[in-house]
Tab-separated table of C-alpha atoms in Angstrom:
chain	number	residue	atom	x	y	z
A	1	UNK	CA	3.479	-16.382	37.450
A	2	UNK	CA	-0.251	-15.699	37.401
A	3	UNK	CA	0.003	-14.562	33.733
A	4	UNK	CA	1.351	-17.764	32.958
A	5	UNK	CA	-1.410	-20.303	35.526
A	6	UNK	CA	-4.058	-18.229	33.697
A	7	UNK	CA	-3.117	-18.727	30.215
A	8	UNK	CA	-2.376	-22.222	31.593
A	9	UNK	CA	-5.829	-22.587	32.121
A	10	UNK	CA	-7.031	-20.529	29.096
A	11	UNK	CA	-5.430	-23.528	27.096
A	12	UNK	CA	-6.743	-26.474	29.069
A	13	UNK	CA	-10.228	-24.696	28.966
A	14	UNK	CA	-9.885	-24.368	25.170
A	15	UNK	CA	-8.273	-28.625	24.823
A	16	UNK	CA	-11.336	-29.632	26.306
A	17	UNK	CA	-13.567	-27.557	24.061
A	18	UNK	CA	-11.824	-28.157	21.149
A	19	UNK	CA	-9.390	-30.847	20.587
A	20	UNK	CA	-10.125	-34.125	18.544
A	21	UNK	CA	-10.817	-37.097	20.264
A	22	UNK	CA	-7.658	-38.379	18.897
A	23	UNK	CA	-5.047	-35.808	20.261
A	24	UNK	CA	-3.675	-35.994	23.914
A	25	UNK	CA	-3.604	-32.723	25.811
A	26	UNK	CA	-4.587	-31.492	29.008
A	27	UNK	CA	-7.766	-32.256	30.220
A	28	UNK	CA	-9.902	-30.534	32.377
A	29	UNK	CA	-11.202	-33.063	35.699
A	30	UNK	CA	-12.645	-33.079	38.450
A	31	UNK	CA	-12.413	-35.978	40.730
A	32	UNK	CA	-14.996	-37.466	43.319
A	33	UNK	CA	-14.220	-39.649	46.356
A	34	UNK	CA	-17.100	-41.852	45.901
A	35	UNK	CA	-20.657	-40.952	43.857
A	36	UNK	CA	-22.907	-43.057	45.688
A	37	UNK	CA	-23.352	-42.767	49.493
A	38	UNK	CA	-25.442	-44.096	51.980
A	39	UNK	CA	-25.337	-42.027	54.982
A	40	UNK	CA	-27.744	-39.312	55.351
A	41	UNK	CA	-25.192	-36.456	56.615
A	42	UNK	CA	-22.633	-37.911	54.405
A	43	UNK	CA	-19.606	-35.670	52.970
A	44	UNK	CA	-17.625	-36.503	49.318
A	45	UNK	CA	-13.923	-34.689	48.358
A	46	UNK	CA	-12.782	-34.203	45.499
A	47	UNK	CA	-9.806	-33.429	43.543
A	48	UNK	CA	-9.216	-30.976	40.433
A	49	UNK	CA	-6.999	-30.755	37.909
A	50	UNK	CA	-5.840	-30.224	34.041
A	51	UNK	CA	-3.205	-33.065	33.468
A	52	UNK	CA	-2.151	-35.485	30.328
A	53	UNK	CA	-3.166	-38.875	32.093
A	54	UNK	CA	-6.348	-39.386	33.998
A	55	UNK	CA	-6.714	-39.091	36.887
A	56	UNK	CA	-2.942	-37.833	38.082
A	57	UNK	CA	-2.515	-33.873	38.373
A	58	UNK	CA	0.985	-33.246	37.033
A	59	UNK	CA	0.161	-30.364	35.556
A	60	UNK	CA	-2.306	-27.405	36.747
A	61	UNK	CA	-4.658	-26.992	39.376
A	62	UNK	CA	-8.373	-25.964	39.109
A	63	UNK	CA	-8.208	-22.254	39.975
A	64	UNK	CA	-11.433	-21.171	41.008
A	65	UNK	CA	-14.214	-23.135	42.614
A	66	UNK	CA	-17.247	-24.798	40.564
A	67	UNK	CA	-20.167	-24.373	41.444
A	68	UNK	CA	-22.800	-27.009	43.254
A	69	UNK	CA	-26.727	-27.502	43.154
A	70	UNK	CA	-28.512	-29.393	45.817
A	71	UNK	CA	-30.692	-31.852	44.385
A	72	UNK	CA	-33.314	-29.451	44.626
A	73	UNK	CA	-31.715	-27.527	42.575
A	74	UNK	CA	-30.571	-24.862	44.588
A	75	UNK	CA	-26.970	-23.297	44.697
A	76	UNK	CA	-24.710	-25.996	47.527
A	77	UNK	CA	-21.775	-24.845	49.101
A	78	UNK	CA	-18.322	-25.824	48.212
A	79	UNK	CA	-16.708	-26.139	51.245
A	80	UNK	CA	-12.776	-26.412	52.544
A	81	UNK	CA	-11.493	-25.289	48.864
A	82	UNK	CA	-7.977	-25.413	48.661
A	83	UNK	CA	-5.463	-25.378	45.734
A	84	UNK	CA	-2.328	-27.217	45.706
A	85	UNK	CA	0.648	-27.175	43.529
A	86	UNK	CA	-1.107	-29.330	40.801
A	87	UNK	CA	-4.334	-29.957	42.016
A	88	UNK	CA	-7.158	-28.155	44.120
A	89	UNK	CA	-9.211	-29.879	46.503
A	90	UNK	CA	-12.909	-29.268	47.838
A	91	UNK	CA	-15.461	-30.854	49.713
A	92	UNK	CA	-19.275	-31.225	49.534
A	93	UNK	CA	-21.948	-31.599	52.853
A	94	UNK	CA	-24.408	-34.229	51.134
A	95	UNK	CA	-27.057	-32.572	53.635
A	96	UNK	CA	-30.161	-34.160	51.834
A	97	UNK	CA	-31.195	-37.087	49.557
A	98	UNK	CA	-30.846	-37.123	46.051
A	99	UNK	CA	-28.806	-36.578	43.465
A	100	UNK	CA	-25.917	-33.649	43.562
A	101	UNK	CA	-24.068	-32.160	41.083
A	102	UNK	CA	-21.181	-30.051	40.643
A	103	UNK	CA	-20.294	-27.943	37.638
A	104	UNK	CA	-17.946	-25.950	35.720
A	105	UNK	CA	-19.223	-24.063	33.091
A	106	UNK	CA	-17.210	-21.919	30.813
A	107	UNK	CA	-19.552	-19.561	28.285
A	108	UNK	CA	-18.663	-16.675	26.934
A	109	UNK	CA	-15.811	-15.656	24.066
A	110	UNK	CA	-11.943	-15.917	23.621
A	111	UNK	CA	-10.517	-13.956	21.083
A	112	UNK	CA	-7.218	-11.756	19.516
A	113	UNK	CA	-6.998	-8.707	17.204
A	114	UNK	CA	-4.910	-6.174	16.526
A	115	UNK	CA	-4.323	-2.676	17.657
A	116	UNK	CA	-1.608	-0.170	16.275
A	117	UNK	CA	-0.056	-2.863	15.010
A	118	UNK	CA	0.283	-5.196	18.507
A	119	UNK	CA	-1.931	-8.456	19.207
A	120	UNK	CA	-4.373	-8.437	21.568
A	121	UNK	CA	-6.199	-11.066	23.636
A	122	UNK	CA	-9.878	-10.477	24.965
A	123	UNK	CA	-9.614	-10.528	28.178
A	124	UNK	CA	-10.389	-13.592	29.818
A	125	UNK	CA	-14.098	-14.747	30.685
A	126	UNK	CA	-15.420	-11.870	28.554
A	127	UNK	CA	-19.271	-13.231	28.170
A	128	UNK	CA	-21.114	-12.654	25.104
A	129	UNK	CA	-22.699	-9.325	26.472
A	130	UNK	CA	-19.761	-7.515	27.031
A	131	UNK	CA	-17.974	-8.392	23.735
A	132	UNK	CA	-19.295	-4.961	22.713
A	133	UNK	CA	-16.975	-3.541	24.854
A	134	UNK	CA	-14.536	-6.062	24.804
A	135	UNK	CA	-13.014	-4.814	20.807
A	136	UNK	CA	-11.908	-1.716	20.921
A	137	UNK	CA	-12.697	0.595	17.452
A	138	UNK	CA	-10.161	0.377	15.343
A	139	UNK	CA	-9.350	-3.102	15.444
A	140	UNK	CA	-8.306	-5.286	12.683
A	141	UNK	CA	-7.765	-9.143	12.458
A	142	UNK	CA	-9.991	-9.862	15.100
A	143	UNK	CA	-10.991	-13.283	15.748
A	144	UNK	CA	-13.026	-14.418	17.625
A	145	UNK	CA	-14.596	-17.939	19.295
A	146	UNK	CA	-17.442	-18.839	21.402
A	147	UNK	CA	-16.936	-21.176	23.850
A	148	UNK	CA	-19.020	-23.141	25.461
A	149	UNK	CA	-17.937	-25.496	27.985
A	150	UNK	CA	-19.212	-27.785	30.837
A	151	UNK	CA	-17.399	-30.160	33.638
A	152	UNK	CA	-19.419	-31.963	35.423
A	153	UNK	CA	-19.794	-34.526	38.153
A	154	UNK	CA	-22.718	-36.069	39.981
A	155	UNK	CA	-22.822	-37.768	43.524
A	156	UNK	CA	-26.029	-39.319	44.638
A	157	UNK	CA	-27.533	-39.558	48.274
A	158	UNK	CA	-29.673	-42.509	48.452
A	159	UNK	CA	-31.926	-43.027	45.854
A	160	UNK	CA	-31.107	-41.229	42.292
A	161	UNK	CA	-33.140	-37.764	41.569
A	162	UNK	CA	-33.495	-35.843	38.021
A	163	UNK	CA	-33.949	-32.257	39.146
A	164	UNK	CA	-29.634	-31.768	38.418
A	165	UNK	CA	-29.793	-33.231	35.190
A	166	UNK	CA	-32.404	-30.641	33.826
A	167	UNK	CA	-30.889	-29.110	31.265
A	168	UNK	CA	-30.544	-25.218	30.493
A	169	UNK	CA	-31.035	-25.379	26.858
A	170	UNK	CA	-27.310	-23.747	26.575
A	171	UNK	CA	-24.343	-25.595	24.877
A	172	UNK	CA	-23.602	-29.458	24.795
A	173	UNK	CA	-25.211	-30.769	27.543
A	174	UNK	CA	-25.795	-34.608	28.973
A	175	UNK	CA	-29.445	-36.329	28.162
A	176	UNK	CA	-28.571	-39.188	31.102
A	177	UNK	CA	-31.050	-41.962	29.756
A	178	UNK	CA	-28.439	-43.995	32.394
A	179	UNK	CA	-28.428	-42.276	35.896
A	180	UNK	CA	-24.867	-41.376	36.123
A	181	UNK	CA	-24.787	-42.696	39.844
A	182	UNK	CA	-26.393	-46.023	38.803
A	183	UNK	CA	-24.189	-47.516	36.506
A	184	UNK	CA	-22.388	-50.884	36.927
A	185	UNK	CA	-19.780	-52.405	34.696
A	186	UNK	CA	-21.714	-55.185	34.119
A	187	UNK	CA	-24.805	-53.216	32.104
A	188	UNK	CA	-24.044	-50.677	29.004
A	189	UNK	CA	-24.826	-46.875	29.535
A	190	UNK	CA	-26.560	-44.800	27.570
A	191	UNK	CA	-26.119	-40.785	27.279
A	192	UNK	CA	-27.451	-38.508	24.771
A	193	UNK	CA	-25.924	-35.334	24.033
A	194	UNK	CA	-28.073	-32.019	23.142
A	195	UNK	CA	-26.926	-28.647	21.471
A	196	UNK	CA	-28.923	-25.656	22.420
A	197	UNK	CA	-31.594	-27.926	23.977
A	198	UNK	CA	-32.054	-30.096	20.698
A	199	UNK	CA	-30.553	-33.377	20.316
A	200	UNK	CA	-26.899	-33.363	19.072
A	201	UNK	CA	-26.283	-34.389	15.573
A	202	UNK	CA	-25.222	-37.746	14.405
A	203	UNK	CA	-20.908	-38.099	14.072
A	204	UNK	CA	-19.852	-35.946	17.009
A	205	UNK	CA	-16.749	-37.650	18.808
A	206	UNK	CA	-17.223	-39.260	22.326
A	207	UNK	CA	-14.509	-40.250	24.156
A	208	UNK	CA	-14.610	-42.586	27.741
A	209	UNK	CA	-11.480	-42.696	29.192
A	210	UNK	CA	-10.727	-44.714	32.014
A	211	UNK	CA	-8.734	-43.472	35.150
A	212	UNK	CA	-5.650	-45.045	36.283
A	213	UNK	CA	-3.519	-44.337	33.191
A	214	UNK	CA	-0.023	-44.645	34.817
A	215	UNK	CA	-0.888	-48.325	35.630
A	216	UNK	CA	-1.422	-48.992	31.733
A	217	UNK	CA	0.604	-48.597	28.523
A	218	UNK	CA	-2.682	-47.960	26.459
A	219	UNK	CA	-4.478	-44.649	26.851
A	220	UNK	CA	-7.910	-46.630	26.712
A	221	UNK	CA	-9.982	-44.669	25.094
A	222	UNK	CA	-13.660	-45.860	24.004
A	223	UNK	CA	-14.030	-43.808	20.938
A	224	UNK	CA	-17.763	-43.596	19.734
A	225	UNK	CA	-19.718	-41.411	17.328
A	226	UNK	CA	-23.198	-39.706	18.672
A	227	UNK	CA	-26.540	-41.847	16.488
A	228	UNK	CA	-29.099	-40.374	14.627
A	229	UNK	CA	-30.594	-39.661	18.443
A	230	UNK	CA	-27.729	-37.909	19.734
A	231	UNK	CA	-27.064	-40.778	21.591
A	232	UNK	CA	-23.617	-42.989	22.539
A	233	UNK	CA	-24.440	-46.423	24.117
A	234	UNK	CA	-21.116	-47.506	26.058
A	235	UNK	CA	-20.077	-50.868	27.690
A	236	UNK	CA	-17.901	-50.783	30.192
A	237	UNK	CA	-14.893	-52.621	30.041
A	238	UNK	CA	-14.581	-53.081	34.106
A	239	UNK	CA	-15.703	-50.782	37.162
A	240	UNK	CA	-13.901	-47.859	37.601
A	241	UNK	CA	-13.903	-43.836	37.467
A	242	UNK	CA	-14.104	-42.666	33.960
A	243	UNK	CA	-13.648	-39.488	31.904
A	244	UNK	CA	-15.989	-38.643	29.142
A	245	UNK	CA	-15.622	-35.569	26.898
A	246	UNK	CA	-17.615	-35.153	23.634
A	247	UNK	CA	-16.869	-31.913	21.624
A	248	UNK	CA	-18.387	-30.334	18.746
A	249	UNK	CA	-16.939	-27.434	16.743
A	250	UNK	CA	-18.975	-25.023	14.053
A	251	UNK	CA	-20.481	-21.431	13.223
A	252	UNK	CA	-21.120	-18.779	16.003
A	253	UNK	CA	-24.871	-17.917	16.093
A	254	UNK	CA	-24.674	-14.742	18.253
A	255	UNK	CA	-21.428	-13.354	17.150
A	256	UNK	CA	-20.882	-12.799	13.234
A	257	UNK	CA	-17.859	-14.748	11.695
A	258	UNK	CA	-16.791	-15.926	14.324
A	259	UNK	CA	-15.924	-19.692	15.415
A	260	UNK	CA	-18.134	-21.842	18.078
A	261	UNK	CA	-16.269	-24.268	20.336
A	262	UNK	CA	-18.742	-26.431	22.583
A	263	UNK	CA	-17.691	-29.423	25.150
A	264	UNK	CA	-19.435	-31.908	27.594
A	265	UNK	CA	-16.732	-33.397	29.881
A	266	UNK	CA	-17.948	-35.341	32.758
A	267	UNK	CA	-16.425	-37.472	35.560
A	268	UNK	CA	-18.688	-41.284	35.756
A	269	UNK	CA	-18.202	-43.564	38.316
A	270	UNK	CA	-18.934	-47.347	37.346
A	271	UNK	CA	-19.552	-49.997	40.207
A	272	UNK	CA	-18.838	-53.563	40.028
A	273	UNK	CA	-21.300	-55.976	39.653
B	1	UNK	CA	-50.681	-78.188	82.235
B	2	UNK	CA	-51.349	-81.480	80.287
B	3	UNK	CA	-54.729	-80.514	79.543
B	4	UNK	CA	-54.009	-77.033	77.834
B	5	UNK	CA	-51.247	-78.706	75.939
B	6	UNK	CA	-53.483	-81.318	74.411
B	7	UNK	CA	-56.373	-78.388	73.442
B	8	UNK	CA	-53.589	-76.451	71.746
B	9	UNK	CA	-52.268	-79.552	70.100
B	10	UNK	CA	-55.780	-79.707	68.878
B	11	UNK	CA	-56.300	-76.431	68.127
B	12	UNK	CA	-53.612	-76.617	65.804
B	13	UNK	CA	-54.841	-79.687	64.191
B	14	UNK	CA	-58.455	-78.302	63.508
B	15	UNK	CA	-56.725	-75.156	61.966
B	16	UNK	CA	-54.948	-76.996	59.861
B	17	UNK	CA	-56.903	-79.555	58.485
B	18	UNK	CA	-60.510	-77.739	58.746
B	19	UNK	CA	-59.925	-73.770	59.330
B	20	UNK	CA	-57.562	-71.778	56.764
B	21	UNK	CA	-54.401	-73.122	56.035
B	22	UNK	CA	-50.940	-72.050	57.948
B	23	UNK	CA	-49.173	-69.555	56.715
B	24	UNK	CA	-46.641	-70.640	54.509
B	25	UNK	CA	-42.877	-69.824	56.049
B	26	UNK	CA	-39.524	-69.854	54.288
B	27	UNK	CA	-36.876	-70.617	56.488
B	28	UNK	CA	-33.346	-68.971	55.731
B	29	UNK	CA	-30.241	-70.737	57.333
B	30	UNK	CA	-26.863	-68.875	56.750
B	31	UNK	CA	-23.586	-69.391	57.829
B	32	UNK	CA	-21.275	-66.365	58.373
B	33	UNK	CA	-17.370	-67.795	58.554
B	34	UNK	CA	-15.507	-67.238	61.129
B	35	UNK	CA	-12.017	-65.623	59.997
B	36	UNK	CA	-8.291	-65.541	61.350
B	37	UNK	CA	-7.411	-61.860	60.028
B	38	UNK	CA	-5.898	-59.131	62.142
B	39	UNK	CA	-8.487	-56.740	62.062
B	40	UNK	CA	-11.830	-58.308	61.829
B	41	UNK	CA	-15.075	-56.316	62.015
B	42	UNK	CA	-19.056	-58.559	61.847
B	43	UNK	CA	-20.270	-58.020	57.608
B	44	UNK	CA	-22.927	-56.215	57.082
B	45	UNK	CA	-25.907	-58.542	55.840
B	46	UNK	CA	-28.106	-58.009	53.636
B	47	UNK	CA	-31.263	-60.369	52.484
B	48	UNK	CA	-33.648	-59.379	49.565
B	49	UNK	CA	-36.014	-60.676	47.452
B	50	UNK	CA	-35.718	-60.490	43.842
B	51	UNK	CA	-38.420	-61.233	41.224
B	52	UNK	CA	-38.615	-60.439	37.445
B	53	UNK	CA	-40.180	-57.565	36.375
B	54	UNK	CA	-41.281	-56.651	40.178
B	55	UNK	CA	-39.358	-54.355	42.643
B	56	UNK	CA	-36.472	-55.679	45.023
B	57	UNK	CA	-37.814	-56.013	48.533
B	58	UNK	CA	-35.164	-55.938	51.929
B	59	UNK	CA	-36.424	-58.772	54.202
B	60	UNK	CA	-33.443	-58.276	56.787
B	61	UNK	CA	-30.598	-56.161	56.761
B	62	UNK	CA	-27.900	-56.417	59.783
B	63	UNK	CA	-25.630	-53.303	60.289
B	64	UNK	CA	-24.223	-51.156	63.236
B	65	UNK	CA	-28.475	-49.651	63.428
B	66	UNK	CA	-27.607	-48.579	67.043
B	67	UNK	CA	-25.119	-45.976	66.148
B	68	UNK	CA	-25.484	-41.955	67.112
B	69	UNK	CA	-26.800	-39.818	64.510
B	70	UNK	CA	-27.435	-43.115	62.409
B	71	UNK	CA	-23.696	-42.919	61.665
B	72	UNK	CA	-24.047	-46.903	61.038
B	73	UNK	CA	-25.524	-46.416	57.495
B	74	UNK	CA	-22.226	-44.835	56.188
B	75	UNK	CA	-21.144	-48.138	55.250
B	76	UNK	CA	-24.659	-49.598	53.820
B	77	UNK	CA	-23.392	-48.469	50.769
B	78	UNK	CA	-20.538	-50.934	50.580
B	79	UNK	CA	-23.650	-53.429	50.347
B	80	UNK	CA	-23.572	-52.568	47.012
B	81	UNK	CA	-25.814	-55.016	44.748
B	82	UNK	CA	-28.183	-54.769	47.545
B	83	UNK	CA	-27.992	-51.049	47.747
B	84	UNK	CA	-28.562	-50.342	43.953
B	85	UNK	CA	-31.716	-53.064	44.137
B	86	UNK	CA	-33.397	-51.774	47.352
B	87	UNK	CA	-31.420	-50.109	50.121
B	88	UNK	CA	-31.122	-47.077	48.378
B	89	UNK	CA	-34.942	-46.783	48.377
B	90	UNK	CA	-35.451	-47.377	52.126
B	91	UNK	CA	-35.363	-45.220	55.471
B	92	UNK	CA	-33.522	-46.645	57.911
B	93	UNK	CA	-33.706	-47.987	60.343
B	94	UNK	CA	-36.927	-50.132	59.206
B	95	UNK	CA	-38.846	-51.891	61.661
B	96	UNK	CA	-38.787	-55.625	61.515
B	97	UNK	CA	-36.280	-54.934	58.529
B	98	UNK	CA	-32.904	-53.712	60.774
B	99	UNK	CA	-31.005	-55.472	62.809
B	100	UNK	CA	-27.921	-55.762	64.751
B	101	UNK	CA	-24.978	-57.405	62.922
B	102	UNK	CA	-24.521	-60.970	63.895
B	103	UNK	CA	-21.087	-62.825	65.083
B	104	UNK	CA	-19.565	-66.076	63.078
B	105	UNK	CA	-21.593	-68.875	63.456
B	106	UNK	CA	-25.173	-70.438	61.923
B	107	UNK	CA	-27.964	-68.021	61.781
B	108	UNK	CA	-31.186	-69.060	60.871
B	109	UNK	CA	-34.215	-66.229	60.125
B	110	UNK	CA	-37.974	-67.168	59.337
B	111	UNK	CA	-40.385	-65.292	56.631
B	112	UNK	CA	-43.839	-65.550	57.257
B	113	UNK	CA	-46.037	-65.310	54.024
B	114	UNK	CA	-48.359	-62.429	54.834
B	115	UNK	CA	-46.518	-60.690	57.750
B	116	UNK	CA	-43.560	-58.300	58.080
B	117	UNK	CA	-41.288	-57.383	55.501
B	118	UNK	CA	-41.938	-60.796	53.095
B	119	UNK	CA	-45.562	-59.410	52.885
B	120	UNK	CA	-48.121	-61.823	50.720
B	121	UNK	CA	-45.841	-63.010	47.926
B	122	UNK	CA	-47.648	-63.810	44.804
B	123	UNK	CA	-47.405	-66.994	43.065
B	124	UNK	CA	-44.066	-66.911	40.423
B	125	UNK	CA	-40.335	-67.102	40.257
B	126	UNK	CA	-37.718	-65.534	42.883
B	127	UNK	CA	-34.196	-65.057	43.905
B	128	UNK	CA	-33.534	-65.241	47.837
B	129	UNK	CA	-30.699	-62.789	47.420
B	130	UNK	CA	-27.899	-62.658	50.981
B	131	UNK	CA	-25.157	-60.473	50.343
B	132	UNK	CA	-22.346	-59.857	53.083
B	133	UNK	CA	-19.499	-56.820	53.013
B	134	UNK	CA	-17.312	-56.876	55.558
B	135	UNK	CA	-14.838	-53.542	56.886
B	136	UNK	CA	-11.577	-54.002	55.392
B	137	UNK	CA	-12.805	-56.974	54.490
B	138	UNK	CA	-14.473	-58.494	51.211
B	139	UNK	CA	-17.909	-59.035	49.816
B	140	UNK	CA	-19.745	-61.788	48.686
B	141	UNK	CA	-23.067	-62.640	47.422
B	142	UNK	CA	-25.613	-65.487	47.126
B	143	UNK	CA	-28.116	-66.122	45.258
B	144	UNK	CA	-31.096	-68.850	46.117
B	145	UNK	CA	-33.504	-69.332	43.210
B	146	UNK	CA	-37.064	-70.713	44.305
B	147	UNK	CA	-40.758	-70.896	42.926
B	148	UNK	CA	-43.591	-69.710	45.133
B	149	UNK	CA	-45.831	-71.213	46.169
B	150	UNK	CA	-43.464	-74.232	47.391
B	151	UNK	CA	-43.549	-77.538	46.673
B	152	UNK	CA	-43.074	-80.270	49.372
B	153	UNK	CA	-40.181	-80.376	50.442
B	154	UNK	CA	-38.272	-78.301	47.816
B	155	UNK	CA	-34.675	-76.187	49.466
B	156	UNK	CA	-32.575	-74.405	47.756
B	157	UNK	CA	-28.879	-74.048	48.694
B	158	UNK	CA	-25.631	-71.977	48.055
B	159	UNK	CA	-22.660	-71.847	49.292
B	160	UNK	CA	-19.845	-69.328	49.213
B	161	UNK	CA	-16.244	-68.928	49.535
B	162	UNK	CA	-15.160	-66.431	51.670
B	163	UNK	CA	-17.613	-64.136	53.556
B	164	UNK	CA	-20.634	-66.383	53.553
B	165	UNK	CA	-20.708	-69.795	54.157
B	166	UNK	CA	-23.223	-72.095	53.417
B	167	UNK	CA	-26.511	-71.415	52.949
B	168	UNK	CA	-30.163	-72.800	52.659
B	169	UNK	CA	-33.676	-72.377	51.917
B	170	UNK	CA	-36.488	-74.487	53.444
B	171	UNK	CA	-39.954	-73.929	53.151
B	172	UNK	CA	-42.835	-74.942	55.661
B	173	UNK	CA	-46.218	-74.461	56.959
């Protein structure tokens, strides 16, 4: 049973990081009550889940808590965390102004290879350092990928703040030229996408999906290319929560032949008006 | 009694003829409807000044600004336009600025060029913005264009269609 959640999750992890903007599979999300709040003690819950439509768990639940940052910056607590047949649930203490964030991040590598003759899987989240010790000698056929992924969502206390949307100079990360907690359906976003700190290249796949998929017969999707900036401009077609997931495949750096799998998935709330 | 009346009156003349003009005051009348629904809760109000290029400013917002621990401003958010242009910005309560929220009926509120929240407006093209959300109710906004400084006898007027009624702006000195 937990064999099977984990590999469960190993392949939802490694959809989101990997799969065309084209395919359907499970997708990684988590799921905010509201992003923008006006209380000054105010709380936000959300749900978390990998499922096929957006946002309705049917499949998997998160299995371990993300982590939160205060808009400071510092580490926030995830509070009342509780998993569910096909979804978790967890809430956050919006205990001071600003802009929140919460965050899964998935770095390190997946891999298989072959010992006396049997296949092998590296265990799961074995990070870069210990792949050392992760292949044992002997080993043929091994293969092996880098992932690097990121969920994220962003609720904002009063006025908007920056200090969350700093990035780490690690993986495919979000360039918010739009605060994500001040958009409106009525006014086109803008997000830029960097690799390793630099801006992303031209041509990787963005896709905006909007929640609510059960209540359609069209998945939705606003397919768009990153510009010469790194950059997707989107217009909203109508208020709404939104998924967006850009993903970018290519050469390992650190490890030698072996694959790189990078994703940017984020949750975006757009307001009427 | 007569006698002090008829100085003032004077007073008032000399000042306005001889001395520094009156301050210029825009005059805000609003309607908020009154509704047959089951559950009916007093819409949060919200009136702001727009201008292009220049920052929103809150001349009056009405909410529950009495509540413990500020609880009241859990729902500001639902103010939303207003909330994105300005609210978001402020601390609440705001003297001069907060208010109680009002019953059904004809309100009328006063801006006084110079003083309070309006502050001294300088001379160009605004949007008198009143927005009104309502718990478990709807939301509406209006929107009443003017130029400052006023001309004699200029108004503007709006009027909406379910949580605001009709509204105007009158200008005098």
């Amino acid at each position: 049973m937990h064999k099977q959640f984990r590999l469960g999750l190993i392949a939802a992890a490694a959809a989101i990081a990997t799969l065309p903007a084209t395919l359907s599979a499970h997708r990684l999300w988590m799921l905010p009550s509201i992003t923008v709040v006006s209380s000054d003690d105010a709380w936000v819950t959300f749900d978390a889940a990998a499922s096929n439509d957006l946002f309705h768990p049917d499949h998997q639940p998160l299995r371990a808590p993300p982590a939160a940052f205060a808009p400071d910056g510092s580490a926030a607590k995830i509070e009342n965390w509780a998993t569910g047949r096909y979804r978790s649930t967890f809430d956050l203490h919006l205990t001071q102004p600003g802009t929140w964030k919460v965050a899964m991040v998935n770095q390190g590598v997946m891999g298989s290879y072959t010992l006396n003759g049997e296949q092998k899987r590296l265990p799961r989240g074995t990070a870069l350092a210990e792949l050392a010790g992760a292949v044992p000698a002997g080993a043929t056929e091994v293969k092996l990928t880098e992932v690097d992924s990121r969920n994220e969502v962003f609720v904002t206390s009063g006025a908007p703040t920056q200090t969350v949307l700093t990035p780490t100079g690690k993986g495919l990360e979000l360039v918010a030229a739009s605060h994500p907690n001040d958009l409106v359906a009525s006014e086109a976003a803008t997000f830029g996408f960097l690799v390793d700190g630099k801006p992303a290249p031209a041509g990787l796949d963005v896709q905006v999906i909007p929640g609510g998929k059960r209540y359609r017969d069209d998945e939705g999707t606003i397919a768009l290319k990153t510009d010469a900036q790194g950059q997707v401009r989107i217009e909203w077609p109508g208020p709404g929560m939104y998924w967006l997931n850009v993903s970018s495949e290519g050469r390992s750096t650190a490890i030698p032949d072996a694959a790189r799998r990078m994703g940017y998935t984020a949750t975006i709330e757009v307001l009427p008006g | 009694m007569p006698l002090s009346y008829r100085i003032l009156m004077t007073g008032i003349a000399a000042a306005s003829s001889a001395g520094p003009a009156a301050a210029q005051t825009m005059q805000l009348d609003v309607a908020i409807p009154r509704l047959t629904v089951a559950e009916y809760h007093r819409p949060y109000v919200a009136i702001w000044l727009e201008q292009q290029g220049g920052p929103a400013r809150t001349l009056q917002i009405w909410y529950d600004h009495d509540m413990p621990k500020n609880e009241g401003t859990k729902w500001l958010r639902d103010v939303r336009q207003w909330w994105r242009a300005s609210g978001r910005a402020l601390k609440l309560p705001a003297d001069g600025v907060s208010g109680a929220t009002r019953a059904p009926g004809r309100h009328s509120v006063s801006f006084v060029n110079g003083r309070g929240p309006l502050g001294r407006l300088a001379p160009g093209q605004y949007v008198l913005v009143v927005e009104a959300a309502r718990e478990v109710g709807g939301r509406e906004l209006l929107r009443l264009p003017f130029a400052w400084p006023p001309k004699p006898g200029v108004a503007a007027t709006a009027r909406g269609q379910s949580e605001l009624g009709a509204a105007t702006l009158t200008f005098k000195r």
